Amino acid sequence: MPVPLRRTWVALILCCALLAGTAACGRDDKTSTKTPAAASPSPSTSAEHQKLAKTRFVANAGLAAGATYQWIVKPWRAGTFKKGADGRKVALVKAGLAGAFAYNRLKAAQKNAQGDPTLTKALAPLTAGIESLKNLPSKLRSGDTDAMGAFEDTIDKVKSAGASAGAPVKDQVPSSSDLSKG
């Protein structure tokens, strides 16, 4: 039984359209006009760069301050880190995670501050204090209660340095899952 000519033409046109469509989708174009600058937007003026640096500094320092207060300072003041206290092991683990998280965020805030000359000058004297916080988890495990005071003092100095540079820092408490992510 012969197939009508019109049905053959329709089938042929559909096959060509499908073939052309798949060929266009899988085509590897070596002469792409993509520009790398479009992929990563950057501030165009130094004023925008400074504004972003202060904003990032405030966010990172706020997270560090919030984690320190919530997971280190409050349990320390409540006496949870003392030997024999209920929930001491869990509090020490959380404090260790919070210390590592806060150290990470303070290092990021310090890097952000380099984008703003005022913040750079304000944070310059605190570099050694921030570096000393790296050893907080081991100090907590050994029961060094002076470590909490040093940590709280460094956070307070970072907050006051930010405020003096026009970037006031407010505590932002991260969730427990944020602490474990680092």
Short mmCIF file of N, CA and C in Angstrom, two decimals:
data_model
loop_
_atom_site.label_atom_id
_atom_site.label_comp_id
_atom_site.label_asym_id
_atom_site.label_seq_id
_atom_site.Cartn_x
_atom_site.Cartn_y
_atom_site.Cartn_z
N MET A 1 0.85 -1.16 0.00
CA MET A 1 0.00 0.00 0.00
C MET A 1 0.90 1.23 0.00
N PRO A 2 0.74 2.09 -0.99
CA PRO A 2 1.59 3.26 -1.08
C PRO A 2 1.25 4.30 -0.02
N VAL A 3 2.26 4.97 0.50
CA VAL A 3 2.09 6.01 1.49
C VAL A 3 1.85 7.32 0.75
N PRO A 4 0.85 8.09 1.16
CA PRO A 4 0.59 9.36 0.46
C PRO A 4 1.83 10.26 0.49
N LEU A 5 1.98 10.98 -0.60
CA LEU A 5 3.15 11.84 -0.77
C LEU A 5 3.22 12.95 0.29
N ARG A 6 2.09 13.47 0.67
CA ARG A 6 2.07 14.54 1.67
C ARG A 6 2.61 14.03 3.01
N ARG A 7 2.25 12.82 3.43
CA ARG A 7 2.72 12.27 4.69
C ARG A 7 4.23 12.05 4.64
N THR A 8 4.77 11.68 3.53
CA THR A 8 6.20 11.48 3.38
C THR A 8 6.94 12.80 3.52
N TRP A 9 6.40 13.85 2.91
CA TRP A 9 7.03 15.17 3.02
C TRP A 9 6.99 15.69 4.46
N VAL A 10 5.90 15.49 5.14
CA VAL A 10 5.80 15.94 6.53
C VAL A 10 6.81 15.20 7.40
N ALA A 11 6.92 13.88 7.20
CA ALA A 11 7.88 13.10 7.98
C ALA A 11 9.31 13.53 7.67
N LEU A 12 9.60 13.81 6.40
CA LEU A 12 10.93 14.25 6.01
C LEU A 12 11.27 15.61 6.62
N ILE A 13 10.33 16.52 6.61
CA ILE A 13 10.55 17.85 7.19
C ILE A 13 10.76 17.75 8.69
N LEU A 14 9.96 16.95 9.38
CA LEU A 14 10.13 16.77 10.83
C LEU A 14 11.48 16.15 11.17
N CYS A 15 11.91 15.18 10.39
CA CYS A 15 13.22 14.56 10.63
C CYS A 15 14.35 15.57 10.45
N CYS A 16 14.24 16.39 9.40
CA CYS A 16 15.27 17.40 9.16
C CYS A 16 15.29 18.44 10.28
N ALA A 17 14.10 18.84 10.76
CA ALA A 17 14.03 19.82 11.85
C ALA A 17 14.64 19.25 13.12
N LEU A 18 14.34 17.99 13.42
CA LEU A 18 14.93 17.36 14.60
C LEU A 18 16.44 17.22 14.47
N LEU A 19 16.88 16.83 13.29
CA LEU A 19 18.30 16.66 13.06
C LEU A 19 19.03 18.00 13.16
N ALA A 20 18.46 19.03 12.62
CA ALA A 20 19.07 20.37 12.69
C ALA A 20 19.07 20.89 14.12
N GLY A 21 18.00 20.60 14.87
CA GLY A 21 17.92 21.03 16.27
C GLY A 21 18.94 20.36 17.14
N THR A 22 19.13 19.06 16.95
CA THR A 22 20.13 18.36 17.77
C THR A 22 21.54 18.72 17.37
N ALA A 23 21.75 19.02 16.11
CA ALA A 23 23.08 19.42 15.66
C ALA A 23 23.46 20.78 16.24
N ALA A 24 22.48 21.66 16.36
CA ALA A 24 22.76 22.99 16.91
C ALA A 24 23.02 22.91 18.41
N CYS A 25 22.35 21.99 19.10
CA CYS A 25 22.55 21.87 20.54
C CYS A 25 23.90 21.29 20.89
N GLY A 26 24.38 20.37 20.09
CA GLY A 26 25.63 19.70 20.43
C GLY A 26 26.84 20.31 19.76
N ARG A 27 26.69 21.42 19.14
CA ARG A 27 27.78 22.03 18.40
C ARG A 27 28.84 22.58 19.36
N ASP A 28 30.08 22.32 19.07
CA ASP A 28 31.18 22.82 19.88
C ASP A 28 31.75 24.04 19.18
N ASP A 29 31.50 25.19 19.74
CA ASP A 29 31.92 26.43 19.11
C ASP A 29 33.26 26.86 19.67
N LYS A 30 34.29 26.78 18.88
CA LYS A 30 35.64 27.14 19.33
C LYS A 30 35.86 28.64 19.36
N THR A 31 35.05 29.39 18.64
CA THR A 31 35.21 30.85 18.58
C THR A 31 34.18 31.52 19.46
N SER A 32 34.18 31.15 20.73
CA SER A 32 33.24 31.71 21.67
C SER A 32 33.59 33.17 21.97
N THR A 33 32.57 33.96 22.20
CA THR A 33 32.79 35.39 22.50
C THR A 33 32.59 35.68 23.97
N LYS A 34 32.73 34.66 24.81
CA LYS A 34 32.59 34.88 26.25
C LYS A 34 33.78 35.67 26.76
N THR A 35 33.51 36.57 27.69
CA THR A 35 34.59 37.34 28.30
C THR A 35 34.71 36.95 29.76
N PRO A 36 35.90 36.75 30.27
CA PRO A 36 36.06 36.35 31.65
C PRO A 36 35.60 37.42 32.64
N ALA A 37 35.62 38.67 32.24
CA ALA A 37 35.21 39.74 33.15
C ALA A 37 33.72 39.67 33.45
N ALA A 38 32.94 39.14 32.53
CA ALA A 38 31.50 39.07 32.75
C ALA A 38 31.16 38.00 33.77
N ALA A 39 32.01 37.01 33.94
CA ALA A 39 31.72 35.93 34.87
C ALA A 39 31.89 36.35 36.32
N SER A 40 32.81 37.24 36.60
CA SER A 40 33.02 37.67 37.97
C SER A 40 32.90 39.19 38.07
N PRO A 41 31.73 39.66 38.51
CA PRO A 41 31.57 41.11 38.61
C PRO A 41 32.46 41.67 39.71
N SER A 42 32.98 42.85 39.46
CA SER A 42 33.82 43.49 40.46
C SER A 42 33.42 44.95 40.55
N PRO A 43 33.66 45.55 41.70
CA PRO A 43 33.32 46.96 41.84
C PRO A 43 34.12 47.81 40.86
N SER A 44 33.48 48.84 40.36
CA SER A 44 34.15 49.64 39.34
C SER A 44 34.90 50.83 39.94
N THR A 45 34.49 51.28 41.09
CA THR A 45 35.18 52.41 41.68
C THR A 45 35.75 52.01 43.04
N SER A 46 36.69 52.80 43.50
CA SER A 46 37.29 52.48 44.79
C SER A 46 36.29 52.69 45.93
N ALA A 47 35.33 53.60 45.74
CA ALA A 47 34.32 53.81 46.78
C ALA A 47 33.43 52.57 46.92
N GLU A 48 33.07 51.94 45.78
CA GLU A 48 32.28 50.71 45.85
C GLU A 48 33.09 49.60 46.49
N HIS A 49 34.36 49.51 46.15
CA HIS A 49 35.23 48.49 46.71
C HIS A 49 35.31 48.63 48.23
N GLN A 50 35.45 49.85 48.72
CA GLN A 50 35.51 50.10 50.16
C GLN A 50 34.20 49.75 50.82
N LYS A 51 33.09 50.09 50.18
CA LYS A 51 31.78 49.81 50.76
C LYS A 51 31.58 48.30 50.89
N LEU A 52 31.95 47.56 49.87
CA LEU A 52 31.83 46.11 49.94
C LEU A 52 32.78 45.53 50.98
N ALA A 53 33.95 46.09 51.10
CA ALA A 53 34.90 45.59 52.09
C ALA A 53 34.35 45.78 53.50
N LYS A 54 33.76 46.93 53.77
CA LYS A 54 33.19 47.17 55.09
C LYS A 54 32.01 46.25 55.36
N THR A 55 31.17 46.06 54.34
CA THR A 55 30.01 45.19 54.51
C THR A 55 30.43 43.76 54.79
N ARG A 56 31.39 43.27 54.05
CA ARG A 56 31.88 41.92 54.27
C ARG A 56 32.57 41.80 55.64
N PHE A 57 33.33 42.82 55.99
CA PHE A 57 33.98 42.83 57.30
C PHE A 57 32.94 42.73 58.41
N VAL A 58 31.89 43.53 58.32
CA VAL A 58 30.85 43.54 59.35
C VAL A 58 30.17 42.17 59.44
N ALA A 59 29.87 41.57 58.29
CA ALA A 59 29.22 40.25 58.29
C ALA A 59 30.12 39.19 58.92
N ASN A 60 31.36 39.13 58.51
CA ASN A 60 32.27 38.11 59.03
C ASN A 60 32.60 38.32 60.51
N ALA A 61 32.86 39.55 60.89
CA ALA A 61 33.16 39.83 62.29
C ALA A 61 31.93 39.60 63.16
N GLY A 62 30.74 39.91 62.64
CA GLY A 62 29.50 39.66 63.39
C GLY A 62 29.27 38.18 63.62
N LEU A 63 29.53 37.36 62.62
CA LEU A 63 29.40 35.91 62.80
C LEU A 63 30.41 35.38 63.81
N ALA A 64 31.62 35.89 63.76
CA ALA A 64 32.64 35.46 64.73
C ALA A 64 32.24 35.87 66.15
N ALA A 65 31.73 37.08 66.29
CA ALA A 65 31.33 37.56 67.61
C ALA A 65 30.12 36.78 68.14
N GLY A 66 29.16 36.51 67.26
CA GLY A 66 27.98 35.76 67.68
C GLY A 66 28.31 34.34 68.10
N ALA A 67 29.17 33.68 67.33
CA ALA A 67 29.58 32.31 67.67
C ALA A 67 30.34 32.29 68.99
N THR A 68 31.19 33.27 69.17
CA THR A 68 31.98 33.34 70.41
C THR A 68 31.07 33.53 71.61
N TYR A 69 30.15 34.46 71.50
CA TYR A 69 29.27 34.73 72.64
C TYR A 69 28.36 33.54 72.94
N GLN A 70 27.72 33.01 71.91
CA GLN A 70 26.73 31.94 72.10
C GLN A 70 27.34 30.64 72.58
N TRP A 71 28.46 30.22 71.97
CA TRP A 71 28.97 28.88 72.21
C TRP A 71 30.21 28.84 73.10
N ILE A 72 30.80 30.01 73.41
CA ILE A 72 31.99 30.00 74.26
C ILE A 72 31.77 30.82 75.53
N VAL A 73 31.41 32.09 75.38
CA VAL A 73 31.32 32.99 76.53
C VAL A 73 30.16 32.61 77.46
N LYS A 74 28.96 32.39 76.91
CA LYS A 74 27.82 32.05 77.76
C LYS A 74 28.03 30.76 78.56
N PRO A 75 28.48 29.66 77.92
CA PRO A 75 28.73 28.46 78.73
C PRO A 75 29.86 28.65 79.74
N TRP A 76 30.86 29.44 79.37
CA TRP A 76 31.97 29.71 80.29
C TRP A 76 31.48 30.44 81.52
N ARG A 77 30.66 31.47 81.32
CA ARG A 77 30.12 32.22 82.46
C ARG A 77 29.16 31.37 83.29
N ALA A 78 28.47 30.44 82.65
CA ALA A 78 27.53 29.57 83.37
C ALA A 78 28.25 28.45 84.13
N GLY A 79 29.55 28.28 83.89
CA GLY A 79 30.31 27.25 84.59
C GLY A 79 30.22 25.89 83.93
N THR A 80 29.80 25.82 82.69
CA THR A 80 29.63 24.54 82.00
C THR A 80 30.96 23.88 81.68
N PHE A 81 32.04 24.63 81.60
CA PHE A 81 33.34 24.06 81.27
C PHE A 81 34.07 23.48 82.48
N LYS A 82 33.54 23.68 83.67
CA LYS A 82 34.21 23.17 84.87
C LYS A 82 34.07 21.66 84.93
N LYS A 83 35.07 21.01 85.50
CA LYS A 83 35.05 19.56 85.62
C LYS A 83 33.85 19.12 86.46
N GLY A 84 33.16 18.09 85.97
CA GLY A 84 32.01 17.56 86.67
C GLY A 84 30.69 18.26 86.33
N ALA A 85 30.72 19.31 85.53
CA ALA A 85 29.49 20.04 85.18
C ALA A 85 28.66 19.22 84.18
N ASP A 86 27.35 19.34 84.30
CA ASP A 86 26.46 18.65 83.36
C ASP A 86 26.64 19.22 81.96
N GLY A 87 26.79 18.34 80.99
CA GLY A 87 26.92 18.75 79.60
C GLY A 87 28.27 19.33 79.24
N ARG A 88 29.27 19.03 80.06
CA ARG A 88 30.59 19.61 79.83
C ARG A 88 31.19 19.16 78.50
N LYS A 89 31.10 17.87 78.19
CA LYS A 89 31.71 17.36 76.97
C LYS A 89 31.07 17.98 75.73
N VAL A 90 29.76 18.05 75.71
CA VAL A 90 29.05 18.63 74.56
C VAL A 90 29.40 20.11 74.44
N ALA A 91 29.45 20.80 75.57
CA ALA A 91 29.78 22.23 75.55
C ALA A 91 31.20 22.45 75.05
N LEU A 92 32.13 21.57 75.43
CA LEU A 92 33.51 21.70 74.96
C LEU A 92 33.62 21.44 73.46
N VAL A 93 32.87 20.47 72.97
CA VAL A 93 32.89 20.20 71.53
C VAL A 93 32.33 21.39 70.77
N LYS A 94 31.20 21.91 71.24
CA LYS A 94 30.60 23.08 70.58
C LYS A 94 31.52 24.29 70.66
N ALA A 95 32.17 24.46 71.80
CA ALA A 95 33.09 25.59 71.95
C ALA A 95 34.29 25.44 71.02
N GLY A 96 34.78 24.22 70.88
CA GLY A 96 35.88 23.99 69.95
C GLY A 96 35.49 24.30 68.51
N LEU A 97 34.30 23.84 68.11
CA LEU A 97 33.79 24.15 66.77
C LEU A 97 33.58 25.65 66.60
N ALA A 98 33.03 26.28 67.62
CA ALA A 98 32.78 27.72 67.56
C ALA A 98 34.09 28.49 67.49
N GLY A 99 35.09 28.02 68.21
CA GLY A 99 36.39 28.67 68.17
C GLY A 99 37.03 28.58 66.79
N ALA A 100 36.95 27.41 66.18
CA ALA A 100 37.49 27.25 64.83
C ALA A 100 36.71 28.10 63.83
N PHE A 101 35.38 28.12 63.98
CA PHE A 101 34.52 28.92 63.10
C PHE A 101 34.84 30.41 63.26
N ALA A 102 34.93 30.85 64.51
CA ALA A 102 35.20 32.27 64.77
C ALA A 102 36.58 32.66 64.25
N TYR A 103 37.56 31.80 64.42
CA TYR A 103 38.90 32.08 63.90
C TYR A 103 38.85 32.23 62.37
N ASN A 104 38.13 31.31 61.72
CA ASN A 104 37.98 31.36 60.26
C ASN A 104 37.32 32.67 59.83
N ARG A 105 36.24 33.07 60.51
CA ARG A 105 35.53 34.30 60.14
C ARG A 105 36.36 35.54 60.46
N LEU A 106 37.15 35.50 61.53
CA LEU A 106 38.02 36.64 61.85
C LEU A 106 39.12 36.79 60.80
N LYS A 107 39.65 35.68 60.32
CA LYS A 107 40.65 35.75 59.26
C LYS A 107 40.01 36.32 57.99
N ALA A 108 38.78 35.91 57.70
CA ALA A 108 38.08 36.46 56.53
C ALA A 108 37.80 37.95 56.72
N ALA A 109 37.41 38.34 57.92
CA ALA A 109 37.17 39.76 58.20
C ALA A 109 38.46 40.56 58.07
N GLN A 110 39.54 39.99 58.51
CA GLN A 110 40.84 40.65 58.39
C GLN A 110 41.20 40.84 56.91
N LYS A 111 40.91 39.84 56.10
CA LYS A 111 41.17 39.94 54.66
C LYS A 111 40.26 40.99 54.03
N ASN A 112 38.99 41.03 54.46
CA ASN A 112 38.06 42.04 53.95
C ASN A 112 38.50 43.44 54.32
N ALA A 113 39.07 43.58 55.49
CA ALA A 113 39.50 44.90 55.97
C ALA A 113 40.61 45.47 55.11
N GLN A 114 41.33 44.63 54.41
CA GLN A 114 42.41 45.11 53.55
C GLN A 114 41.88 45.93 52.38
N GLY A 115 40.59 45.82 52.07
CA GLY A 115 40.00 46.61 51.00
C GLY A 115 39.64 48.02 51.42
N ASP A 116 39.76 48.32 52.69
CA ASP A 116 39.42 49.65 53.19
C ASP A 116 40.59 50.17 54.03
N PRO A 117 41.15 51.32 53.65
CA PRO A 117 42.33 51.82 54.38
C PRO A 117 42.08 52.09 55.86
N THR A 118 40.89 52.59 56.20
CA THR A 118 40.58 52.89 57.60
C THR A 118 40.51 51.60 58.42
N LEU A 119 39.85 50.58 57.87
CA LEU A 119 39.77 49.29 58.57
C LEU A 119 41.15 48.65 58.69
N THR A 120 41.95 48.77 57.66
CA THR A 120 43.30 48.19 57.68
C THR A 120 44.11 48.77 58.84
N LYS A 121 44.04 50.09 58.99
CA LYS A 121 44.79 50.74 60.08
C LYS A 121 44.23 50.34 61.45
N ALA A 122 42.90 50.21 61.54
CA ALA A 122 42.28 49.88 62.82
C ALA A 122 42.58 48.45 63.25
N LEU A 123 42.68 47.53 62.29
CA LEU A 123 42.90 46.12 62.63
C LEU A 123 44.37 45.72 62.69
N ALA A 124 45.25 46.55 62.24
CA ALA A 124 46.68 46.20 62.20
C ALA A 124 47.22 45.73 63.56
N PRO A 125 46.88 46.41 64.66
CA PRO A 125 47.43 45.94 65.94
C PRO A 125 46.82 44.62 66.44
N LEU A 126 45.74 44.16 65.83
CA LEU A 126 45.05 42.96 66.32
C LEU A 126 45.49 41.68 65.62
N THR A 127 46.41 41.77 64.69
CA THR A 127 46.82 40.59 63.92
C THR A 127 47.36 39.49 64.82
N ALA A 128 48.20 39.83 65.74
CA ALA A 128 48.79 38.82 66.64
C ALA A 128 47.71 38.19 67.53
N GLY A 129 46.76 39.00 67.99
CA GLY A 129 45.68 38.48 68.82
C GLY A 129 44.80 37.50 68.07
N ILE A 130 44.54 37.80 66.82
CA ILE A 130 43.72 36.89 66.00
C ILE A 130 44.48 35.60 65.74
N GLU A 131 45.76 35.69 65.47
CA GLU A 131 46.57 34.49 65.24
C GLU A 131 46.64 33.61 66.49
N SER A 132 46.63 34.22 67.65
CA SER A 132 46.73 33.43 68.89
C SER A 132 45.46 32.62 69.14
N LEU A 133 44.38 32.97 68.50
CA LEU A 133 43.12 32.24 68.70
C LEU A 133 43.12 30.88 68.01
N LYS A 134 44.08 30.65 67.16
CA LYS A 134 44.17 29.38 66.44
C LYS A 134 44.29 28.20 67.40
N ASN A 135 44.88 28.42 68.55
CA ASN A 135 45.13 27.34 69.51
C ASN A 135 44.02 27.17 70.53
N LEU A 136 42.89 27.85 70.36
CA LEU A 136 41.81 27.78 71.34
C LEU A 136 41.28 26.37 71.57
N PRO A 137 40.99 25.57 70.53
CA PRO A 137 40.46 24.22 70.80
C PRO A 137 41.36 23.38 71.71
N SER A 138 42.67 23.43 71.51
CA SER A 138 43.56 22.63 72.37
C SER A 138 43.59 23.20 73.79
N LYS A 139 43.48 24.52 73.92
CA LYS A 139 43.44 25.13 75.25
C LYS A 139 42.16 24.75 75.98
N LEU A 140 41.05 24.68 75.24
CA LEU A 140 39.78 24.30 75.86
C LEU A 140 39.83 22.85 76.35
N ARG A 141 40.42 21.97 75.55
CA ARG A 141 40.51 20.57 75.95
C ARG A 141 41.35 20.39 77.20
N SER A 142 42.38 21.22 77.34
CA SER A 142 43.24 21.10 78.51
C SER A 142 42.66 21.80 79.74
N GLY A 143 41.55 22.52 79.57
CA GLY A 143 40.88 23.15 80.70
C GLY A 143 41.39 24.55 81.01
N ASP A 144 42.05 25.19 80.09
CA ASP A 144 42.57 26.54 80.29
C ASP A 144 41.42 27.55 80.23
N THR A 145 41.00 28.04 81.40
CA THR A 145 39.87 28.97 81.44
C THR A 145 40.27 30.39 81.05
N ASP A 146 41.55 30.70 81.06
CA ASP A 146 42.00 32.02 80.63
C ASP A 146 41.84 32.20 79.12
N ALA A 147 41.76 31.10 78.38
CA ALA A 147 41.62 31.18 76.93
C ALA A 147 40.31 31.85 76.54
N MET A 148 39.25 31.60 77.31
CA MET A 148 37.96 32.22 77.00
C MET A 148 38.03 33.73 77.17
N GLY A 149 38.71 34.18 78.18
CA GLY A 149 38.85 35.61 78.40
C GLY A 149 39.64 36.28 77.28
N ALA A 150 40.69 35.61 76.82
CA ALA A 150 41.49 36.15 75.72
C ALA A 150 40.68 36.20 74.43
N PHE A 151 39.87 35.17 74.22
CA PHE A 151 39.04 35.12 73.01
C PHE A 151 38.01 36.24 73.04
N GLU A 152 37.34 36.40 74.18
CA GLU A 152 36.33 37.45 74.32
C GLU A 152 36.98 38.83 74.16
N ASP A 153 38.17 39.00 74.71
CA ASP A 153 38.88 40.27 74.61
C ASP A 153 39.23 40.60 73.16
N THR A 154 39.69 39.61 72.41
CA THR A 154 40.04 39.84 71.00
C THR A 154 38.80 40.21 70.19
N ILE A 155 37.70 39.53 70.44
CA ILE A 155 36.44 39.84 69.73
C ILE A 155 36.01 41.26 70.05
N ASP A 156 36.10 41.65 71.32
CA ASP A 156 35.72 43.02 71.69
C ASP A 156 36.61 44.06 71.01
N LYS A 157 37.89 43.76 70.88
CA LYS A 157 38.81 44.69 70.21
C LYS A 157 38.49 44.80 68.72
N VAL A 158 38.13 43.68 68.08
CA VAL A 158 37.76 43.72 66.67
C VAL A 158 36.48 44.54 66.49
N LYS A 159 35.52 44.34 67.39
CA LYS A 159 34.27 45.11 67.31
C LYS A 159 34.53 46.60 67.49
N SER A 160 35.38 46.96 68.44
CA SER A 160 35.65 48.38 68.65
C SER A 160 36.47 48.97 67.50
N ALA A 161 37.37 48.17 66.91
CA ALA A 161 38.12 48.65 65.75
C ALA A 161 37.19 48.89 64.57
N GLY A 162 36.22 48.01 64.39
CA GLY A 162 35.24 48.21 63.32
C GLY A 162 34.40 49.44 63.56
N ALA A 163 33.99 49.65 64.79
CA ALA A 163 33.17 50.83 65.11
C ALA A 163 33.97 52.11 64.90
N SER A 164 35.25 52.10 65.25
CA SER A 164 36.07 53.30 65.05
C SER A 164 36.31 53.59 63.57
N ALA A 165 36.21 52.55 62.73
CA ALA A 165 36.42 52.73 61.29
C ALA A 165 35.10 52.97 60.55
N GLY A 166 34.02 53.10 61.29
CA GLY A 166 32.72 53.36 60.65
C GLY A 166 32.00 52.10 60.22
N ALA A 167 32.37 50.96 60.77
CA ALA A 167 31.73 49.69 60.44
C ALA A 167 31.36 48.98 61.73
N PRO A 168 30.26 49.42 62.38
CA PRO A 168 29.88 48.79 63.66
C PRO A 168 29.48 47.32 63.46
N VAL A 169 29.97 46.48 64.34
CA VAL A 169 29.74 45.04 64.25
C VAL A 169 28.69 44.63 65.27
N LYS A 170 27.67 43.90 64.82
CA LYS A 170 26.64 43.36 65.70
C LYS A 170 26.75 41.84 65.69
N ASP A 171 26.51 41.23 66.86
CA ASP A 171 26.59 39.78 66.97
C ASP A 171 25.54 39.13 66.07
N GLN A 172 25.97 38.11 65.32
CA GLN A 172 25.08 37.29 64.52
C GLN A 172 25.38 35.84 64.89
N VAL A 173 24.43 35.19 65.54
CA VAL A 173 24.67 33.84 66.03
C VAL A 173 24.44 32.84 64.89
N PRO A 174 25.48 32.09 64.52
CA PRO A 174 25.32 31.07 63.49
C PRO A 174 24.65 29.83 64.08
N SER A 175 24.06 29.02 63.22
CA SER A 175 23.43 27.80 63.68
C SER A 175 24.50 26.75 63.98
N SER A 176 24.10 25.67 64.62
CA SER A 176 25.04 24.60 64.94
C SER A 176 25.60 23.97 63.66
N SER A 177 24.75 23.88 62.63
CA SER A 177 25.23 23.28 61.37
C SER A 177 26.24 24.19 60.70
N ASP A 178 26.10 25.50 60.85
CA ASP A 178 27.09 26.42 60.29
C ASP A 178 28.44 26.24 60.97
N LEU A 179 28.42 25.95 62.26
CA LEU A 179 29.68 25.72 62.98
C LEU A 179 30.41 24.51 62.44
N SER A 180 29.67 23.44 62.18
CA SER A 180 30.32 22.23 61.72
C SER A 180 30.82 22.36 60.29
N LYS A 181 30.21 23.25 59.50
CA LYS A 181 30.66 23.48 58.12
C LYS A 181 31.95 24.29 58.10
N GLY A 182 32.15 25.11 59.14
CA GLY A 182 33.37 25.91 59.19
C GLY A 182 33.14 27.19 58.57
#
